[in-house]
Amino acid sequence: MNETEVQSFWNAHPCGDHIVGGLRQEFADDYERFFTAYDKWRYEQEGHIPACLDRFDWQGKKVLEIGLGQGAESEQLIRRGARWSGLDLTAESVARVSARLALRDLPYDDLKQGSALEIPYPTGSFDFVFSHGVLHHIPDILTAQKEIHRVLKPGGTLVAMLYARKSLNFQVSIRFVRRAVLAAAYPLRRMVPFKGILRQHLDNAEEMGLRSYLDVETFTHRNTDGPLNPFARVYSPAEVERDFPNFELAESFQRYMHAPPLPVHGLPYGDRFGWHLWVTLRARQ
């Protein structure tokens, strides 16, 4: 797996775009209408995010956000007083976030296209690095965390949301329910006109071989952000400590009950079985 494959996927499938119908499709490039609809969906679906951001004092802090998506959290950070800079691997995300910040007249320090493996900022530039749902998509995470450590000021803080291994979504939905559905549908793939996501999973399994595709690690890549997504990891706190050796894990907590196709959204126990693992990491000196 290399970064180019990851970049190509996310440039063609901007995070969350399809959920509200697509900027180019449903909204015909009307950025303001698209951002309004997207933010409404996001904070109804993932309403825990603002409270998680409010656990930190962003006011006046130099913050680098890595992986920008549609810029929803970028706006949240700026409105909380951050001196914000943004970095994304894809030109598409950078263009969208630039449009959002211009439309809403939000001040910021900088916005660049670039890689977390070679962060284009000087050593010791930032008080915080923030990344929501992105670092688990970086194959070479050891290099990325070294670069994050480099651009942080001594004792600086990395705040990240990573997919949680000890979640209902991974332990039940991905490992058992979805694999079982695919295995049951596979013998019927040429007789039944399956559509949508299941059809793409069946095509993937036919191309790779069912046994190989159902390997848990392989299946996880294709079950976090759609069946075409090339790479994703899940994390426990111990695995965070393993993959971020330049940091000390100061805090971790889980949020967001999400395990499709299981109807669990809004149920309690997101703090124990939630899909989102938030971590606070302090840069070792």
PDB file of C-alpha atoms in Angstrom:
ATOM      1  CA  MET A   1       0.000   0.000   0.000  1.00  0.00           C
ATOM      2  CA  ASN A   2       1.356   3.435  -0.886  1.00  0.00           C
ATOM      3  CA  GLU A   3       0.211   6.985  -0.316  1.00  0.00           C
ATOM      4  CA  THR A   4      -0.700   7.540  -3.971  1.00  0.00           C
ATOM      5  CA  GLU A   5      -3.503   4.957  -3.775  1.00  0.00           C
ATOM      6  CA  VAL A   6      -4.878   6.609  -0.645  1.00  0.00           C
ATOM      7  CA  GLN A   7      -4.653  10.049  -2.260  1.00  0.00           C
ATOM      8  CA  SER A   8      -6.424   8.913  -5.430  1.00  0.00           C
ATOM      9  CA  PHE A   9      -9.306   7.381  -3.489  1.00  0.00           C
ATOM     10  CA  TRP A  10      -9.962  10.394  -1.279  1.00  0.00           C
ATOM     11  CA  ASN A  11      -9.558  12.892  -4.119  1.00  0.00           C
ATOM     12  CA  ALA A  12     -12.239  11.011  -6.064  1.00  0.00           C
ATOM     13  CA  HIS A  13     -14.430  10.375  -2.992  1.00  0.00           C
ATOM     14  CA  PRO A  14     -14.215  13.443  -0.712  1.00  0.00           C
ATOM     15  CA  CYS A  15     -15.119  12.430   2.823  1.00  0.00           C
ATOM     16  CA  GLY A  16     -18.868  12.594   3.421  1.00  0.00           C
ATOM     17  CA  ASP A  17     -19.705  14.036  -0.012  1.00  0.00           C
ATOM     18  CA  HIS A  18     -22.086  11.255  -1.042  1.00  0.00           C
ATOM     19  CA  ILE A  19     -24.050  11.313   2.201  1.00  0.00           C
ATOM     20  CA  VAL A  20     -25.960  14.489   1.325  1.00  0.00           C
ATOM     21  CA  GLY A  21     -26.041  13.897  -2.423  1.00  0.00           C
ATOM     22  CA  GLY A  22     -22.740  15.340  -3.602  1.00  0.00           C
ATOM     23  CA  LEU A  23     -21.472  18.869  -4.179  1.00  0.00           C
ATOM     24  CA  ARG A  24     -21.257  18.327  -7.954  1.00  0.00           C
ATOM     25  CA  GLN A  25     -24.447  16.275  -8.215  1.00  0.00           C
ATOM     26  CA  GLU A  26     -27.291  17.216  -5.879  1.00  0.00           C
ATOM     27  CA  PHE A  27     -26.021  20.731  -5.146  1.00  0.00           C
ATOM     28  CA  ALA A  28     -24.676  21.657  -8.618  1.00  0.00           C
ATOM     29  CA  ASP A  29     -21.590  23.330  -7.109  1.00  0.00           C
ATOM     30  CA  ASP A  30     -23.616  25.543  -4.760  1.00  0.00           C
ATOM     31  CA  TYR A  31     -21.027  25.470  -1.978  1.00  0.00           C
ATOM     32  CA  GLU A  32     -23.036  27.337   0.643  1.00  0.00           C
ATOM     33  CA  ARG A  33     -26.094  25.101   0.320  1.00  0.00           C
ATOM     34  CA  PHE A  34     -23.858  22.025   0.332  1.00  0.00           C
ATOM     35  CA  PHE A  35     -21.926  23.041   3.446  1.00  0.00           C
ATOM     36  CA  THR A  36     -25.141  23.911   5.289  1.00  0.00           C
ATOM     37  CA  ALA A  37     -26.681  20.533   4.456  1.00  0.00           C
ATOM     38  CA  TYR A  38     -23.472  18.651   5.229  1.00  0.00           C
ATOM     39  CA  ASP A  39     -22.969  20.324   8.613  1.00  0.00           C
ATOM     40  CA  LYS A  40     -26.599  19.715   9.555  1.00  0.00           C
ATOM     41  CA  TRP A  41     -26.193  16.008   8.804  1.00  0.00           C
ATOM     42  CA  ARG A  42     -22.785  15.761  10.477  1.00  0.00           C
ATOM     43  CA  TYR A  43     -23.701  17.323  13.793  1.00  0.00           C
ATOM     44  CA  GLU A  44     -27.021  15.512  13.972  1.00  0.00           C
ATOM     45  CA  GLN A  45     -25.283  12.202  13.280  1.00  0.00           C
ATOM     46  CA  GLU A  46     -22.092  12.903  15.245  1.00  0.00           C
ATOM     47  CA  GLY A  47     -23.385  15.370  17.791  1.00  0.00           C
ATOM     48  CA  HIS A  48     -20.632  14.482  20.255  1.00  0.00           C
ATOM     49  CA  ILE A  49     -17.967  16.304  18.227  1.00  0.00           C
ATOM     50  CA  PRO A  50     -18.502  19.881  19.517  1.00  0.00           C
ATOM     51  CA  ALA A  51     -18.380  18.716  23.138  1.00  0.00           C
ATOM     52  CA  CYS A  52     -15.196  16.758  22.436  1.00  0.00           C
ATOM     53  CA  LEU A  53     -13.596  19.869  20.930  1.00  0.00           C
ATOM     54  CA  ASP A  54     -14.650  21.882  23.963  1.00  0.00           C
ATOM     55  CA  ARG A  55     -12.472  19.735  26.201  1.00  0.00           C
ATOM     56  CA  PHE A  56      -9.499  21.739  24.907  1.00  0.00           C
ATOM     57  CA  ASP A  57      -8.555  25.422  25.016  1.00  0.00           C
ATOM     58  CA  TRP A  58      -7.973  26.441  21.403  1.00  0.00           C
ATOM     59  CA  GLN A  59      -8.107  30.196  21.963  1.00  0.00           C
ATOM     60  CA  GLY A  60      -5.023  31.865  20.487  1.00  0.00           C
ATOM     61  CA  LYS A  61      -3.264  28.522  19.955  1.00  0.00           C
ATOM     62  CA  LYS A  62      -1.461  27.712  16.718  1.00  0.00           C
ATOM     63  CA  VAL A  63      -3.256  24.623  15.411  1.00  0.00           C
ATOM     64  CA  LEU A  64      -2.429  22.438  12.423  1.00  0.00           C
ATOM     65  CA  GLU A  65      -5.300  20.267  11.225  1.00  0.00           C
ATOM     66  CA  ILE A  66      -4.249  17.232   9.185  1.00  0.00           C
ATOM     67  CA  GLY A  67      -6.913  15.833   6.861  1.00  0.00           C
ATOM     68  CA  LEU A  68      -9.695  18.328   6.261  1.00  0.00           C
ATOM     69  CA  GLY A  69     -12.633  16.590   4.597  1.00  0.00           C
ATOM     70  CA  GLN A  70     -15.347  19.196   4.019  1.00  0.00           C
ATOM     71  CA  GLY A  71     -13.837  21.586   6.591  1.00  0.00           C
ATOM     72  CA  ALA A  72     -16.550  21.188   9.239  1.00  0.00           C
ATOM     73  CA  GLU A  73     -14.109  20.832  12.134  1.00  0.00           C
ATOM     74  CA  SER A  74     -11.842  23.443  10.546  1.00  0.00           C
ATOM     75  CA  GLU A  75     -14.657  25.942  10.982  1.00  0.00           C
ATOM     76  CA  GLN A  76     -15.340  24.729  14.515  1.00  0.00           C
ATOM     77  CA  LEU A  77     -11.707  25.227  15.517  1.00  0.00           C
ATOM     78  CA  ILE A  78     -11.490  28.701  14.008  1.00  0.00           C
ATOM     79  CA  ARG A  79     -14.722  29.751  15.731  1.00  0.00           C
ATOM     80  CA  ARG A  80     -13.169  28.570  19.012  1.00  0.00           C
ATOM     81  CA  GLY A  81     -10.293  31.008  18.526  1.00  0.00           C
ATOM     82  CA  ALA A  82      -7.611  28.774  17.010  1.00  0.00           C
ATOM     83  CA  ARG A  83      -4.926  30.252  14.810  1.00  0.00           C
ATOM     84  CA  TRP A  84      -5.665  27.564  12.265  1.00  0.00           C
ATOM     85  CA  SER A  85      -3.588  26.064   9.478  1.00  0.00           C
ATOM     86  CA  GLY A  86      -4.783  23.141   7.380  1.00  0.00           C
ATOM     87  CA  LEU A  87      -3.050  20.357   5.469  1.00  0.00           C
ATOM     88  CA  ASP A  88      -4.676  17.784   3.213  1.00  0.00           C
ATOM     89  CA  LEU A  89      -3.297  15.198   0.819  1.00  0.00           C
ATOM     90  CA  THR A  90      -5.904  16.008  -1.843  1.00  0.00           C
ATOM     91  CA  ALA A  91      -6.429  19.052  -4.023  1.00  0.00           C
ATOM     92  CA  GLU A  92     -10.201  18.514  -3.848  1.00  0.00           C
ATOM     93  CA  SER A  93     -10.403  18.894  -0.082  1.00  0.00           C
ATOM     94  CA  VAL A  94      -8.121  21.933  -0.073  1.00  0.00           C
ATOM     95  CA  ALA A  95     -10.331  23.614  -2.697  1.00  0.00           C
ATOM     96  CA  ARG A  96     -13.503  22.873  -0.749  1.00  0.00           C
ATOM     97  CA  VAL A  97     -12.139  24.099   2.563  1.00  0.00           C
ATOM     98  CA  SER A  98     -10.775  27.226   0.912  1.00  0.00           C
ATOM     99  CA  ALA A  99     -14.263  27.905  -0.448  1.00  0.00           C
ATOM    100  CA  ARG A 100     -15.884  27.308   2.961  1.00  0.00           C
ATOM    101  CA  LEU A 101     -13.553  29.685   4.773  1.00  0.00           C
ATOM    102  CA  ALA A 102     -13.982  32.372   2.114  1.00  0.00           C
ATOM    103  CA  LEU A 103     -17.784  32.066   2.041  1.00  0.00           C
ATOM    104  CA  ARG A 104     -18.004  32.361   5.801  1.00  0.00           C
ATOM    105  CA  ASP A 105     -15.302  35.017   6.091  1.00  0.00           C
ATOM    106  CA  LEU A 106     -13.294  33.008   8.602  1.00  0.00           C
ATOM    107  CA  PRO A 107      -9.716  34.076   9.421  1.00  0.00           C
ATOM    108  CA  TYR A 108      -6.906  31.530   9.234  1.00  0.00           C
ATOM    109  CA  ASP A 109      -3.130  31.352   9.011  1.00  0.00           C
ATOM    110  CA  ASP A 110      -2.520  28.932   6.152  1.00  0.00           C
ATOM    111  CA  LEU A 111      -3.959  26.152   3.980  1.00  0.00           C
ATOM    112  CA  LYS A 112      -1.832  23.729   1.966  1.00  0.00           C
ATOM    113  CA  GLN A 113      -1.970  20.543  -0.026  1.00  0.00           C
ATOM    114  CA  GLY A 114       0.672  18.143   1.210  1.00  0.00           C
ATOM    115  CA  SER A 115       1.543  14.915   2.965  1.00  0.00           C
ATOM    116  CA  ALA A 116       1.677  14.094   6.664  1.00  0.00           C
ATOM    117  CA  LEU A 117       4.831  12.164   5.791  1.00  0.00           C
ATOM    118  CA  GLU A 118       6.574  15.433   4.867  1.00  0.00           C
ATOM    119  CA  ILE A 119       4.716  18.211   6.656  1.00  0.00           C
ATOM    120  CA  PRO A 120       5.590  21.492   4.916  1.00  0.00           C
ATOM    121  CA  TYR A 121       6.113  23.564   8.065  1.00  0.00           C
ATOM    122  CA  PRO A 122       9.200  24.356  10.167  1.00  0.00           C
ATOM    123  CA  THR A 123      10.075  22.478  13.322  1.00  0.00           C
ATOM    124  CA  GLY A 124       8.255  23.665  16.430  1.00  0.00           C
ATOM    125  CA  SER A 125       5.522  25.604  14.617  1.00  0.00           C
ATOM    126  CA  PHE A 126       2.338  24.518  16.435  1.00  0.00           C
ATOM    127  CA  ASP A 127       0.817  24.214  19.893  1.00  0.00           C
ATOM    128  CA  PHE A 128      -1.678  21.586  18.698  1.00  0.00           C
ATOM    129  CA  VAL A 129      -2.047  19.155  15.838  1.00  0.00           C
ATOM    130  CA  PHE A 130      -5.652  18.038  15.348  1.00  0.00           C
ATOM    131  CA  SER A 131      -6.816  15.187  13.126  1.00  0.00           C
ATOM    132  CA  HIS A 132     -10.328  13.745  13.012  1.00  0.00           C
ATOM    133  CA  GLY A 133     -10.710  10.382  11.308  1.00  0.00           C
ATOM    134  CA  VAL A 134      -7.579  10.613   9.155  1.00  0.00           C
ATOM    135  CA  LEU A 135      -4.443   9.170  10.765  1.00  0.00           C
ATOM    136  CA  HIS A 136      -5.860   5.627  10.672  1.00  0.00           C
ATOM    137  CA  HIS A 137      -5.803   5.932   6.857  1.00  0.00           C
ATOM    138  CA  ILE A 138      -2.015   6.542   6.691  1.00  0.00           C
ATOM    139  CA  PRO A 139      -0.103   3.306   5.965  1.00  0.00           C
ATOM    140  CA  ASP A 140       3.253   4.705   7.163  1.00  0.00           C
ATOM    141  CA  ILE A 141       1.965   5.984  10.483  1.00  0.00           C
ATOM    142  CA  LEU A 142       5.387   5.825  12.175  1.00  0.00           C
ATOM    143  CA  THR A 143       6.792   8.401   9.762  1.00  0.00           C
ATOM    144  CA  ALA A 144       3.669  10.534  10.062  1.00  0.00           C
ATOM    145  CA  GLN A 145       3.812  10.634  13.859  1.00  0.00           C
ATOM    146  CA  LYS A 146       7.499  11.610  13.725  1.00  0.00           C
ATOM    147  CA  GLU A 147       6.608  14.510  11.438  1.00  0.00           C
ATOM    148  CA  ILE A 148       3.744  15.570  13.708  1.00  0.00           C
ATOM    149  CA  HIS A 149       6.134  15.492  16.662  1.00  0.00           C
ATOM    150  CA  ARG A 150       8.635  17.589  14.712  1.00  0.00           C
ATOM    151  CA  VAL A 151       6.218  20.429  13.888  1.00  0.00           C
ATOM    152  CA  LEU A 152       4.811  20.600  17.420  1.00  0.00           C
ATOM    153  CA  LYS A 153       6.375  22.901  19.966  1.00  0.00           C
ATOM    154  CA  PRO A 154       8.130  21.088  22.858  1.00  0.00           C
ATOM    155  CA  GLY A 155       5.443  19.425  24.949  1.00  0.00           C
ATOM    156  CA  GLY A 156       2.801  20.178  22.306  1.00  0.00           C
ATOM    157  CA  THR A 157      -0.405  18.195  21.944  1.00  0.00           C
ATOM    158  CA  LEU A 158      -1.807  15.885  19.278  1.00  0.00           C
ATOM    159  CA  VAL A 159      -5.587  15.430  19.449  1.00  0.00           C
ATOM    160  CA  ALA A 160      -6.889  12.716  17.136  1.00  0.00           C
ATOM    161  CA  MET A 161      -9.961  10.631  16.480  1.00  0.00           C
ATOM    162  CA  LEU A 162      -9.125   7.084  15.424  1.00  0.00           C
ATOM    163  CA  TYR A 163     -11.390   4.137  14.702  1.00  0.00           C
ATOM    164  CA  ALA A 164     -11.794   2.016  17.829  1.00  0.00           C
ATOM    165  CA  ARG A 165     -10.912  -1.663  17.932  1.00  0.00           C
ATOM    166  CA  LYS A 166     -12.967  -2.205  21.093  1.00  0.00           C
ATOM    167  CA  SER A 167     -16.151  -0.993  19.429  1.00  0.00           C
ATOM    168  CA  LEU A 168     -19.447  -2.589  18.504  1.00  0.00           C
ATOM    169  CA  ASN A 169     -18.799  -1.649  14.890  1.00  0.00           C
ATOM    170  CA  PHE A 170     -15.515  -3.530  14.640  1.00  0.00           C
ATOM    171  CA  GLN A 171     -16.059  -6.429  17.027  1.00  0.00           C
ATOM    172  CA  VAL A 172     -19.605  -7.314  15.939  1.00  0.00           C
ATOM    173  CA  SER A 173     -20.598  -5.606  12.688  1.00  0.00           C
ATOM    174  CA  ILE A 174     -17.347  -5.786  10.699  1.00  0.00           C
ATOM    175  CA  ARG A 175     -15.857  -8.994  12.105  1.00  0.00           C
ATOM    176  CA  PHE A 176     -19.060 -11.050  12.141  1.00  0.00           C
ATOM    177  CA  VAL A 177     -22.244  -9.559  10.671  1.00  0.00           C
ATOM    178  CA  ARG A 178     -20.892  -8.108   7.429  1.00  0.00           C
ATOM    179  CA  ARG A 179     -18.539 -11.004   6.762  1.00  0.00           C
ATOM    180  CA  ALA A 180     -21.395 -13.473   7.303  1.00  0.00           C
ATOM    181  CA  VAL A 181     -23.687 -11.564   4.940  1.00  0.00           C
ATOM    182  CA  LEU A 182     -21.015 -11.470   2.253  1.00  0.00           C
ATOM    183  CA  ALA A 183     -20.215 -15.171   2.653  1.00  0.00           C
ATOM    184  CA  ALA A 184     -23.923 -16.031   2.358  1.00  0.00           C
ATOM    185  CA  ALA A 185     -24.439 -13.833  -0.707  1.00  0.00           C
ATOM    186  CA  TYR A 186     -21.281 -14.916  -2.536  1.00  0.00           C
ATOM    187  CA  PRO A 187     -22.620 -18.211  -3.984  1.00  0.00           C
ATOM    188  CA  LEU A 188     -25.627 -16.277  -5.341  1.00  0.00           C
ATOM    189  CA  ARG A 189     -23.630 -13.422  -6.881  1.00  0.00           C
ATOM    190  CA  ARG A 190     -24.333 -14.445 -10.499  1.00  0.00           C
ATOM    191  CA  MET A 191     -27.989 -15.348  -9.940  1.00  0.00           C
ATOM    192  CA  VAL A 192     -29.263 -12.418  -7.867  1.00  0.00           C
ATOM    193  CA  PRO A 193     -28.914  -8.783  -9.072  1.00  0.00           C
ATOM    194  CA  PHE A 194     -27.321  -7.427  -5.900  1.00  0.00           C
ATOM    195  CA  LYS A 195     -26.806  -3.664  -5.968  1.00  0.00           C
ATOM    196  CA  GLY A 196     -24.950  -0.908  -4.170  1.00  0.00           C
ATOM    197  CA  ILE A 197     -22.381  -1.575  -1.487  1.00  0.00           C
ATOM    198  CA  LEU A 198     -23.012  -5.320  -1.337  1.00  0.00           C
ATOM    199  CA  ARG A 199     -22.504  -5.580  -5.102  1.00  0.00           C
ATOM    200  CA  GLN A 200     -19.136  -3.822  -4.814  1.00  0.00           C
ATOM    201  CA  HIS A 201     -18.079  -6.111  -1.951  1.00  0.00           C
ATOM    202  CA  LEU A 202     -19.017  -9.141  -4.058  1.00  0.00           C
ATOM    203  CA  ASP A 203     -16.981  -7.790  -6.969  1.00  0.00           C
ATOM    204  CA  ASN A 204     -14.023  -7.217  -4.636  1.00  0.00           C
ATOM    205  CA  ALA A 205     -14.320 -10.753  -3.266  1.00  0.00           C
ATOM    206  CA  GLU A 206     -14.477 -12.239  -6.746  1.00  0.00           C
ATOM    207  CA  GLU A 207     -11.392 -10.313  -7.804  1.00  0.00           C
ATOM    208  CA  MET A 208      -9.349 -11.167  -4.696  1.00  0.00           C
ATOM    209  CA  GLY A 209     -10.848 -14.535  -3.838  1.00  0.00           C
ATOM    210  CA  LEU A 210     -13.440 -14.876  -1.091  1.00  0.00           C
ATOM    211  CA  ARG A 211     -11.101 -16.332   1.528  1.00  0.00           C
ATOM    212  CA  SER A 212      -8.527 -13.574   1.021  1.00  0.00           C
ATOM    213  CA  TYR A 213     -11.163 -10.856   1.028  1.00  0.00           C
ATOM    214  CA  LEU A 214     -12.687 -12.127   4.274  1.00  0.00           C
ATOM    215  CA  ASP A 215      -9.329 -11.924   6.040  1.00  0.00           C
ATOM    216  CA  VAL A 216     -10.132  -9.563   8.924  1.00  0.00           C
ATOM    217  CA  GLU A 217      -7.376  -7.057   8.137  1.00  0.00           C
ATOM    218  CA  THR A 218      -8.265  -6.917   4.440  1.00  0.00           C
ATOM    219  CA  PHE A 219     -11.984  -6.746   5.171  1.00  0.00           C
ATOM    220  CA  THR A 220     -11.433  -3.905   7.631  1.00  0.00           C
ATOM    221  CA  HIS A 221      -9.787  -1.764   4.944  1.00  0.00           C
ATOM    222  CA  ARG A 222     -12.955  -2.058   2.839  1.00  0.00           C
ATOM    223  CA  ASN A 223     -15.488  -1.620   5.655  1.00  0.00           C
ATOM    224  CA  THR A 224     -14.728   1.676   7.333  1.00  0.00           C
ATOM    225  CA  ASP A 225     -15.281   4.155   4.486  1.00  0.00           C
ATOM    226  CA  GLY A 226     -16.801   2.105   1.700  1.00  0.00           C
ATOM    227  CA  PRO A 227     -15.717  -0.971  -0.280  1.00  0.00           C
ATOM    228  CA  LEU A 228     -13.297   0.995  -2.483  1.00  0.00           C
ATOM    229  CA  ASN A 229     -11.327   2.491   0.411  1.00  0.00           C
ATOM    230  CA  PRO A 230      -7.766   1.122   0.126  1.00  0.00           C
ATOM    231  CA  PHE A 231      -6.538   1.378   3.721  1.00  0.00           C
ATOM    232  CA  ALA A 232      -7.759   1.729   7.303  1.00  0.00           C
ATOM    233  CA  ARG A 233      -6.678   0.628  10.773  1.00  0.00           C
ATOM    234  CA  VAL A 234      -8.521   0.233  14.053  1.00  0.00           C
ATOM    235  CA  TYR A 235      -6.907   1.096  17.360  1.00  0.00           C
ATOM    236  CA  SER A 236      -6.910   0.236  21.016  1.00  0.00           C
ATOM    237  CA  PRO A 237      -5.111   2.570  23.448  1.00  0.00           C
ATOM    238  CA  ALA A 238      -2.214   0.087  23.592  1.00  0.00           C
ATOM    239  CA  GLU A 239      -1.920   0.146  19.796  1.00  0.00           C
ATOM    240  CA  VAL A 240      -1.921   3.949  19.870  1.00  0.00           C
ATOM    241  CA  GLU A 241       1.052   3.840  22.227  1.00  0.00           C
ATOM    242  CA  ARG A 242       2.770   1.372  19.862  1.00  0.00           C
ATOM    243  CA  ASP A 243       2.231   3.426  16.707  1.00  0.00           C
ATOM    244  CA  PHE A 244       2.920   6.849  18.250  1.00  0.00           C
ATOM    245  CA  PRO A 245       6.196   6.234  20.119  1.00  0.00           C
ATOM    246  CA  ASN A 246       7.206   9.906  20.032  1.00  0.00           C
ATOM    247  CA  PHE A 247       4.204  10.704  22.248  1.00  0.00           C
ATOM    248  CA  GLU A 248       2.790   9.885  25.658  1.00  0.00           C
ATOM    249  CA  LEU A 249      -0.869   8.913  25.731  1.00  0.00           C
ATOM    250  CA  ALA A 250      -2.442  11.371  28.182  1.00  0.00           C
ATOM    251  CA  GLU A 251      -6.118  10.512  27.691  1.00  0.00           C
ATOM    252  CA  SER A 252      -8.420   8.328  25.614  1.00  0.00           C
ATOM    253  CA  PHE A 253     -12.189   7.975  25.458  1.00  0.00           C
ATOM    254  CA  GLN A 254     -14.824   6.588  23.091  1.00  0.00           C
ATOM    255  CA  ARG A 255     -17.940   8.105  21.563  1.00  0.00           C
ATOM    256  CA  TYR A 256     -20.511   7.421  18.795  1.00  0.00           C
ATOM    257  CA  MET A 257     -22.618   4.278  18.673  1.00  0.00           C
ATOM    258  CA  HIS A 258     -22.377   3.295  15.024  1.00  0.00           C
ATOM    259  CA  ALA A 259     -22.368  -0.258  13.663  1.00  0.00           C
ATOM    260  CA  PRO A 260     -24.258  -0.571  10.376  1.00  0.00           C
ATOM    261  CA  PRO A 261     -26.337  -2.518   9.514  1.00  0.00           C
ATOM    262  CA  LEU A 262     -27.199  -2.807  13.218  1.00  0.00           C
ATOM    263  CA  PRO A 263     -29.675  -0.062  14.293  1.00  0.00           C
ATOM    264  CA  VAL A 264     -27.654   1.207  17.244  1.00  0.00           C
ATOM    265  CA  HIS A 265     -27.337   4.938  16.547  1.00  0.00           C
ATOM    266  CA  GLY A 266     -28.402   6.949  19.573  1.00  0.00           C
ATOM    267  CA  LEU A 267     -28.227   4.033  21.980  1.00  0.00           C
ATOM    268  CA  PRO A 268     -26.274   4.419  25.244  1.00  0.00           C
ATOM    269  CA  TYR A 269     -22.811   3.003  26.004  1.00  0.00           C
ATOM    270  CA  GLY A 270     -20.994   4.973  23.311  1.00  0.00           C
ATOM    271  CA  ASP A 271     -18.400   5.663  25.990  1.00  0.00           C
ATOM    272  CA  ARG A 272     -17.690   1.894  26.134  1.00  0.00           C
ATOM    273  CA  PHE A 273     -18.438   0.597  22.643  1.00  0.00           C
ATOM    274  CA  GLY A 274     -18.315   3.708  20.439  1.00  0.00           C
ATOM    275  CA  TRP A 275     -16.658   3.684  17.001  1.00  0.00           C
ATOM    276  CA  HIS A 276     -14.671   6.866  17.646  1.00  0.00           C
ATOM    277  CA  LEU A 277     -11.607   6.652  19.865  1.00  0.00           C
ATOM    278  CA  TRP A 278     -10.454  10.151  20.827  1.00  0.00           C
ATOM    279  CA  VAL A 279      -6.864  10.362  22.056  1.00  0.00           C
ATOM    280  CA  THR A 280      -4.795  13.148  23.555  1.00  0.00           C
ATOM    281  CA  LEU A 281      -1.070  12.644  23.063  1.00  0.00           C
ATOM    282  CA  ARG A 282       1.722  14.800  24.517  1.00  0.00           C
ATOM    283  CA  ALA A 283       4.934  15.187  22.570  1.00  0.00           C
ATOM    284  CA  ARG A 284       7.874  13.575  24.342  1.00  0.00           C
ATOM    285  CA  GLN A 285      10.753  15.983  24.934  1.00  0.00           C
TER     286      GLN A 285
END
